[in-house]
Short mmCIF file of C-alpha atoms and ligand atoms in Angstrom, two decimals:
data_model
loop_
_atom_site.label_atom_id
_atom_site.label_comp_id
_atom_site.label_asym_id
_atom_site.label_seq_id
_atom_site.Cartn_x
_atom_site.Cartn_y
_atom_site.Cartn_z
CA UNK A 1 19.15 35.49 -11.38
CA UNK A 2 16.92 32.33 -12.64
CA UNK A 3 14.55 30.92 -9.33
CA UNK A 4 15.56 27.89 -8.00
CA UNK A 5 14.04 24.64 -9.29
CA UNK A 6 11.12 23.84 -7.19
CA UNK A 7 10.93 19.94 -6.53
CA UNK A 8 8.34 18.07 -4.57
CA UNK A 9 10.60 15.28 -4.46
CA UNK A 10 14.84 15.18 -4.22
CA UNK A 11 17.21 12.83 -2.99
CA UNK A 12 19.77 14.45 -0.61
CA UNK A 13 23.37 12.93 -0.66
CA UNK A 14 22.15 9.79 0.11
CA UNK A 15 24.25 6.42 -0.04
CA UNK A 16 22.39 3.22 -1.51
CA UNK A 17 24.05 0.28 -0.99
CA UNK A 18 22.88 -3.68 -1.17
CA UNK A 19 23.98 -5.54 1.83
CA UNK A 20 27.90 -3.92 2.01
CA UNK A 21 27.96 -3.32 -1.75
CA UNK A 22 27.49 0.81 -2.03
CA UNK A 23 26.23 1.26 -5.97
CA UNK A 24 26.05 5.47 -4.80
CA UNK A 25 27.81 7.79 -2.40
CA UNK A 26 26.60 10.99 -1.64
CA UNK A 27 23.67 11.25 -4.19
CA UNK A 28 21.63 14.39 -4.77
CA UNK A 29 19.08 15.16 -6.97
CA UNK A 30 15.74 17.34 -7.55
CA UNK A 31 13.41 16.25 -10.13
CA UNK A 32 12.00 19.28 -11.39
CA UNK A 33 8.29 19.88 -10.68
CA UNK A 34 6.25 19.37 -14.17
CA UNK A 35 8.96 18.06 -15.42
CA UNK A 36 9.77 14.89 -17.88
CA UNK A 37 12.94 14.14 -16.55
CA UNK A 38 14.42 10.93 -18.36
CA UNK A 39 17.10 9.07 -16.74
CA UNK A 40 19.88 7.10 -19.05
CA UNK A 41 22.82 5.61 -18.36
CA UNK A 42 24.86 2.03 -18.85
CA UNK A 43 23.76 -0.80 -17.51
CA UNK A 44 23.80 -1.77 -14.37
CA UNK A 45 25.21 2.17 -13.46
CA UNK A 46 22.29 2.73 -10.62
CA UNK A 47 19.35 4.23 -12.37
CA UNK A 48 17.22 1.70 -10.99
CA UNK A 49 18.45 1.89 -7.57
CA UNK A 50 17.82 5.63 -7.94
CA UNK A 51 14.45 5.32 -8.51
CA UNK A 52 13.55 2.78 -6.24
CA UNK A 53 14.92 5.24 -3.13
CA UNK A 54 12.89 7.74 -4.93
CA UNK A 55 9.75 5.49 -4.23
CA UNK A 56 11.15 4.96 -0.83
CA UNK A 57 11.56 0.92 -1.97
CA UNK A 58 15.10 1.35 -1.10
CA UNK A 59 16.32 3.29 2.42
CA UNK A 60 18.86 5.10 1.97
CA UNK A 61 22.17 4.19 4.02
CA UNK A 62 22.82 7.86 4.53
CA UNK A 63 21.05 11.25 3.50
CA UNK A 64 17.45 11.19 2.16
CA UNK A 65 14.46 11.30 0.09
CA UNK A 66 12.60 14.05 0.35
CA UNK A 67 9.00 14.27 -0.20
CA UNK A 68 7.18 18.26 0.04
CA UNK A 69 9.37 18.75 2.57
CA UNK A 70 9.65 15.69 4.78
CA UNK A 71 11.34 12.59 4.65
CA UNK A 72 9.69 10.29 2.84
CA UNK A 73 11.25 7.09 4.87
CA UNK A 74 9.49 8.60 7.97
CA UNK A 75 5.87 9.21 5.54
CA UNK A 76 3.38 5.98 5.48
CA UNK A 77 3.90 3.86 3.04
CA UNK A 78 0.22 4.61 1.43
CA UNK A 79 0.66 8.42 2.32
CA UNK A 80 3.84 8.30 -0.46
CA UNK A 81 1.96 5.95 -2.52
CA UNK A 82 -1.06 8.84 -3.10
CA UNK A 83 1.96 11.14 -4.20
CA UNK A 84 4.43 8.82 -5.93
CA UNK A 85 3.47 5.56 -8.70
CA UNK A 86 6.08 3.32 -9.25
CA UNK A 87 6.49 0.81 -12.65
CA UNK A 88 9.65 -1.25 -11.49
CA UNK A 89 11.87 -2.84 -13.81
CA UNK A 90 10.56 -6.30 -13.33
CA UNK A 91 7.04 -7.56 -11.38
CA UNK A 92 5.76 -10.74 -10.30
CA UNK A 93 1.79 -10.87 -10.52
CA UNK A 94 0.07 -13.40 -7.79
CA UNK A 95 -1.07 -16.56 -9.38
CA UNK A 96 -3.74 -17.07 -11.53
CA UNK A 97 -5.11 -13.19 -11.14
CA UNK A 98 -6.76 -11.58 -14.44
CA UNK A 99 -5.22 -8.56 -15.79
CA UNK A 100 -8.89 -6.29 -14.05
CA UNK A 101 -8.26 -7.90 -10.69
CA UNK A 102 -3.88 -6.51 -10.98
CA UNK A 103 -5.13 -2.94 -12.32
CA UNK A 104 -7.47 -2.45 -9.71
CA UNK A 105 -4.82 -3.28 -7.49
CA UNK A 106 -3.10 0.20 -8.43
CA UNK A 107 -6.11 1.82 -6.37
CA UNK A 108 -4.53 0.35 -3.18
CA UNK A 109 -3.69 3.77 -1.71
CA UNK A 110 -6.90 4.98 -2.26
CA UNK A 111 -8.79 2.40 -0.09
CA UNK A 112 -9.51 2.33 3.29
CA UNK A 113 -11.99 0.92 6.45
CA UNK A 114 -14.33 3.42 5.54
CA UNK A 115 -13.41 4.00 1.85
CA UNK A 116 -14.66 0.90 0.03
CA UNK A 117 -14.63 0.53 -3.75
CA UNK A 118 -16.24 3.52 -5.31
CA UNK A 119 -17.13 4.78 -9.05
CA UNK A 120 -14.04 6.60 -9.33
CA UNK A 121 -11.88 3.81 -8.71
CA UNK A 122 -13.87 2.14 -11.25
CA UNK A 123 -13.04 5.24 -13.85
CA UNK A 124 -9.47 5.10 -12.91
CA UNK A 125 -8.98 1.59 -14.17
CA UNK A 126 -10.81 1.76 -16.94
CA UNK A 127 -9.18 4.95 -18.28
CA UNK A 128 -5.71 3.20 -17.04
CA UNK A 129 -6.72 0.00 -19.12
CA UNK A 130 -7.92 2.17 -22.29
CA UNK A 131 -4.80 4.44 -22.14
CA UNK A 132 -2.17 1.12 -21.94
CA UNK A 133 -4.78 -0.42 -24.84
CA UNK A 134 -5.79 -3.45 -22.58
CA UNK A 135 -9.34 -3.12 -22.26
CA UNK A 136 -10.16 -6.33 -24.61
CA UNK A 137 -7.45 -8.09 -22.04
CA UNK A 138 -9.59 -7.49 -19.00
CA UNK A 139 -11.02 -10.98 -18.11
CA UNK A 140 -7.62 -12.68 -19.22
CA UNK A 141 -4.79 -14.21 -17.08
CA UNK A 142 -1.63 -12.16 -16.86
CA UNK A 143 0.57 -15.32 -16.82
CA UNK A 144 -0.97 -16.18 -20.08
CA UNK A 145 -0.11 -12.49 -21.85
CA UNK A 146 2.88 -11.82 -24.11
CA UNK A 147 5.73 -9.76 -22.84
CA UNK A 148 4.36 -6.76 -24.45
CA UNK A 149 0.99 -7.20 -23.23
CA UNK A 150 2.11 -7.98 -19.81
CA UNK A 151 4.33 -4.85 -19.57
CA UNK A 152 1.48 -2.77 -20.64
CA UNK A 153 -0.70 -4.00 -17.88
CA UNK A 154 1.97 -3.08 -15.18
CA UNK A 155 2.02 0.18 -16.72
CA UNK A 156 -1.93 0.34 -15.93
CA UNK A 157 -1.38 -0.43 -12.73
CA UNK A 158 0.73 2.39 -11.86
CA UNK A 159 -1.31 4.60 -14.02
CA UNK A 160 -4.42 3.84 -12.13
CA UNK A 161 -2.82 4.61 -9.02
CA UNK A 162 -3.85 8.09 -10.63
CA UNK A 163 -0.14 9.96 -8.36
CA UNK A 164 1.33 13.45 -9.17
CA UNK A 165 3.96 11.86 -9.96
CA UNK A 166 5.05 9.30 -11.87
CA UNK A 167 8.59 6.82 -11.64
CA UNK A 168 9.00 4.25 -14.65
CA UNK A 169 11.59 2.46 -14.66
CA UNK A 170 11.92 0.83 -18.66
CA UNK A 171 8.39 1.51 -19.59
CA UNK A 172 8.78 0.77 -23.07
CA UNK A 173 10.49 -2.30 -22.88
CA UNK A 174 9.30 -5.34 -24.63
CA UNK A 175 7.26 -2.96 -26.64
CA UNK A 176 7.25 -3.07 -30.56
CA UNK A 177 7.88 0.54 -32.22
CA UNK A 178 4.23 1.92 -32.45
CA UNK A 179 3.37 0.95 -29.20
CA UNK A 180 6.61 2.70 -27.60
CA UNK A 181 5.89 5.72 -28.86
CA UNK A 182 2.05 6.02 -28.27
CA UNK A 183 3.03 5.19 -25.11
CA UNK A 184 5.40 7.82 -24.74
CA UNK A 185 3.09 9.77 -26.19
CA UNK A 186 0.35 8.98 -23.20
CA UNK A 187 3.31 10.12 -20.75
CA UNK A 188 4.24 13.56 -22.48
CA UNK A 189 0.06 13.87 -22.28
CA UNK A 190 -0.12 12.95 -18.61
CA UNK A 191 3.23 15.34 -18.80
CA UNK A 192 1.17 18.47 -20.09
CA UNK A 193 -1.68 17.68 -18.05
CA UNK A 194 0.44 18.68 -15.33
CA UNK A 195 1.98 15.35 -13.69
CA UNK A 196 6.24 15.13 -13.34
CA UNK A 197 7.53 11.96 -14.89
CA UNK A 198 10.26 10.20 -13.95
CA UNK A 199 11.35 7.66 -16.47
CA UNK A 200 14.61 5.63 -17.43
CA UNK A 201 14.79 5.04 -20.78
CA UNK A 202 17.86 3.30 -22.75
CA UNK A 203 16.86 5.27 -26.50
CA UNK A 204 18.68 8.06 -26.72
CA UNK A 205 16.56 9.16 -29.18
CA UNK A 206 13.43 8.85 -27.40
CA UNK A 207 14.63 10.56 -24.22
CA UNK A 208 15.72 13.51 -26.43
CA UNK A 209 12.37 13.56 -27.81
CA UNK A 210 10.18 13.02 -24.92
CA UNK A 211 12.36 14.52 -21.80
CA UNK A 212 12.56 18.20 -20.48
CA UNK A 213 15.28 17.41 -18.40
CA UNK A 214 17.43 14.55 -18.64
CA UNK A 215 20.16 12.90 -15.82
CA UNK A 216 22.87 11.06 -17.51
CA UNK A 217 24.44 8.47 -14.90
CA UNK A 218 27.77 6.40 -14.70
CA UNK A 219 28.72 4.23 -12.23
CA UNK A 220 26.29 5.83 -9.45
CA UNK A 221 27.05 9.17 -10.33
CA UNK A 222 25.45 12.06 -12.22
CA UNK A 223 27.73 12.82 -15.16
CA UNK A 224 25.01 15.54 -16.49
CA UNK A 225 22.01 16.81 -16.21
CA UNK A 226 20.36 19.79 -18.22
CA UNK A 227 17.42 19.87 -21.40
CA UNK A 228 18.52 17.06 -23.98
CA UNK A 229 20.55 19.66 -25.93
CA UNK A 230 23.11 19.94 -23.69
CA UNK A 231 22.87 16.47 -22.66
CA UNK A 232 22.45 14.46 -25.33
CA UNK A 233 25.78 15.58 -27.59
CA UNK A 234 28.61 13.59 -29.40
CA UNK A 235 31.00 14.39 -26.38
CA UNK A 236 28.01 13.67 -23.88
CA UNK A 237 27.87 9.79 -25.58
CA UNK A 238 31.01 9.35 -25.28
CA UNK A 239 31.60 10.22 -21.79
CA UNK A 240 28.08 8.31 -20.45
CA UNK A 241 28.53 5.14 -22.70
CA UNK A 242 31.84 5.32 -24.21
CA UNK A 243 30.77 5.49 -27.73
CA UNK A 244 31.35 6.99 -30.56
CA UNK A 245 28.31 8.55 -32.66
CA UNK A 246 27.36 11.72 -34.59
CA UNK A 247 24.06 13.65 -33.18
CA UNK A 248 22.30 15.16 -35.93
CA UNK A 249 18.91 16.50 -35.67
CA UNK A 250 15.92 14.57 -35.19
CA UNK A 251 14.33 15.48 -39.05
CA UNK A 252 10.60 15.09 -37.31
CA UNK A 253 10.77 16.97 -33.63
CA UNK A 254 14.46 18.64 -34.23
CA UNK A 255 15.88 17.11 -30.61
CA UNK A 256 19.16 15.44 -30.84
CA UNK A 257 19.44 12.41 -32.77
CA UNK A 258 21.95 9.56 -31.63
CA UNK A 259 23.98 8.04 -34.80
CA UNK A 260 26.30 5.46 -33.28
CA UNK A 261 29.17 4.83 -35.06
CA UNK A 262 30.90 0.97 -36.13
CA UNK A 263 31.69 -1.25 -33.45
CA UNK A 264 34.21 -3.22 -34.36
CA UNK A 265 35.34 -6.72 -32.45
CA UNK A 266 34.92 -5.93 -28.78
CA UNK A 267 35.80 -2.65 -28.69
CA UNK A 268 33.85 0.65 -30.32
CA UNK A 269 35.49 2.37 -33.15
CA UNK A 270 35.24 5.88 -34.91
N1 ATP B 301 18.73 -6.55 -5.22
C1 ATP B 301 20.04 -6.37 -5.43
N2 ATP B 301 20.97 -6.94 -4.63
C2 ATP B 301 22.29 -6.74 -4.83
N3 ATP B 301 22.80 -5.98 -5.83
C3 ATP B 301 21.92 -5.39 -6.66
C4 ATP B 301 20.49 -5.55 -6.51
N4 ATP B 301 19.89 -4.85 -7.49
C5 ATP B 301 20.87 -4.29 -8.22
N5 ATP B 301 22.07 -4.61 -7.73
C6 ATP B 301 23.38 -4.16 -8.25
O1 ATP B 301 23.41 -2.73 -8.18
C7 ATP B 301 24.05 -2.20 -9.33
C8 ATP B 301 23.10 -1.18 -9.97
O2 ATP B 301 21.95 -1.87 -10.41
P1 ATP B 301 20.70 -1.14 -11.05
O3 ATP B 301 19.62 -2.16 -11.15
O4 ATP B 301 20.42 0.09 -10.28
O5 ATP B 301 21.28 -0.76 -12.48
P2 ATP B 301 20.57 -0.07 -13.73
O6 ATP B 301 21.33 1.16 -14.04
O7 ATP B 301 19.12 0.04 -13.49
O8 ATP B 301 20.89 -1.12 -14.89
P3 ATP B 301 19.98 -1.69 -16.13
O9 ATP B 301 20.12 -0.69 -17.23
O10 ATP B 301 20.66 -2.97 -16.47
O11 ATP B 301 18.59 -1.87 -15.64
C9 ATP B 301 24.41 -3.38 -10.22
O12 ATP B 301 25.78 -3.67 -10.05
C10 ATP B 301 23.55 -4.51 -9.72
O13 ATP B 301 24.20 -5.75 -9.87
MG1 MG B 302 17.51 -0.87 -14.27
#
């Protein structure tokens, strides 16, 4: 008999709903301690909703997050934000503030009355900003970035929150090719370092590559979940997305590689 999975963090059927709408009923999941786990799903199926009950953003109607053992809507909001970093989907920065001033911001959790500014906080954003390639952005205006840029300075901001774990929702969006991958390539280091990841991610190909466990979702439900082997498979598309494709093997890692097939007119063809 295998041990359970140990998880720090799971989400026990739990309904999330805006106002009356209810986007999932009766919700569980553990994310596997030292895991990658990589959520995907369609659009607009719950994956960010998920996450942001995860980071205790969203209150769950009914069930709950669980954090080591307690519920994480009755934890302080700085006592989950030591454990747990969030990169939403989409952030606002204040007016007018340089990219430094909104990575330093990520130490938030770490300050208190008595614990001002200290050297490690300094080392934390610097090593965030030098990881996300930002450094030579420091004294610039975020509001005056590109979208890539920008994106990678949100991702600094949760990184310097320096948490166990780690819940990115799209980090590699608006990102050209090389700097998606070396990013994903700072997360499966942060990964082996020891952290758990939690990240949604809408390549196929780059969840299969970068995820230990992946959760497929569909209309606020989990379809799968398992390694990207038994996940990521020509039935597996089909049932998550609705499309036809061929999985071959990636020719430089060997993970499952997504080859969609035609679409043709508004509906997908074999
Ligand atoms: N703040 C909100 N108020 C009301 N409804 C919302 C809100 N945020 C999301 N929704 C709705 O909840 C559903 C799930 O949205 P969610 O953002 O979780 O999807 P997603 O899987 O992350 O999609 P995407 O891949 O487009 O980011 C959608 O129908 C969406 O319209
Ligand atoms: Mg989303």
């Amino acid at each position: 008999m295998s041990d359970p999975v140990k998880s720090r963090l799971s989400a026990q059927s739990v309904t999330l709903s805006y106002d009356k709408r209810t986007i999932s009923r009766d919700l569980s999941v553990e994310i596997p301690d030292g895991s990658f786990t990589v959520i995907v799903g369609p659009n607009a199926c719950g994956k960010s909703t998920l996450l942001r009950s995860l980071s205790r953003l969203l209150a769950p109607g009914k069930g709950q997050v669980v954090l080591d053992g307690q519920a994480i809507a009755s934890m302080r909001a700085k006592e989950v934000a030591k454990q747990i970093g969030l990169l939403p989907q989409t952030s606002i920065a204040p007016d007018g503030i340089t990219v430094a001033d909104l990575v330093s911001r990520g130490r938030y959790p770490h300050q208190g009355l008595i614990r001002q500014w200290s050297a490690t906080d300094e080392a934390a954003v610097s090593a965030a900003m030098e990881d996300t390639g930002i450094t030579e952005l420091a004294d610039r205006g975020v509001d005056e970035l590109s979208g890539g840029q920008r994106q990678r300075v949100w991702v600094a901001v949760a990184l310097a929150q320096d948490t166990p774990i780690l819940l990115l929702d799209e980090p590699t969006t608006y990102l050209d090719i090389a700097h998606q991958i070396s990013l994903l390539d700072l997360f499966a280091r942060l990964h082996r370092q020891g952290r758990t990841i939690v990240a949604v991610l809408h390549d196929l190909n780059h969840a299969a590559r970068y995820g230990t466990h992946l959760i497929a979702m569909r209309d606020g439900e989990i379809i799968k979940e398992g390694p990207p082997a038994e996940v990521v498979t020509e039935q597996g598309v089909h049932d998550v997305f609705g499309l036809p494709c061929l999985v071959i093997d990636d020719p430089v890692t060997g993970t499952p590689m997504v080859v969609p097939r035609a679409i043709v007119g508004d509906s997908v063809s074999a």
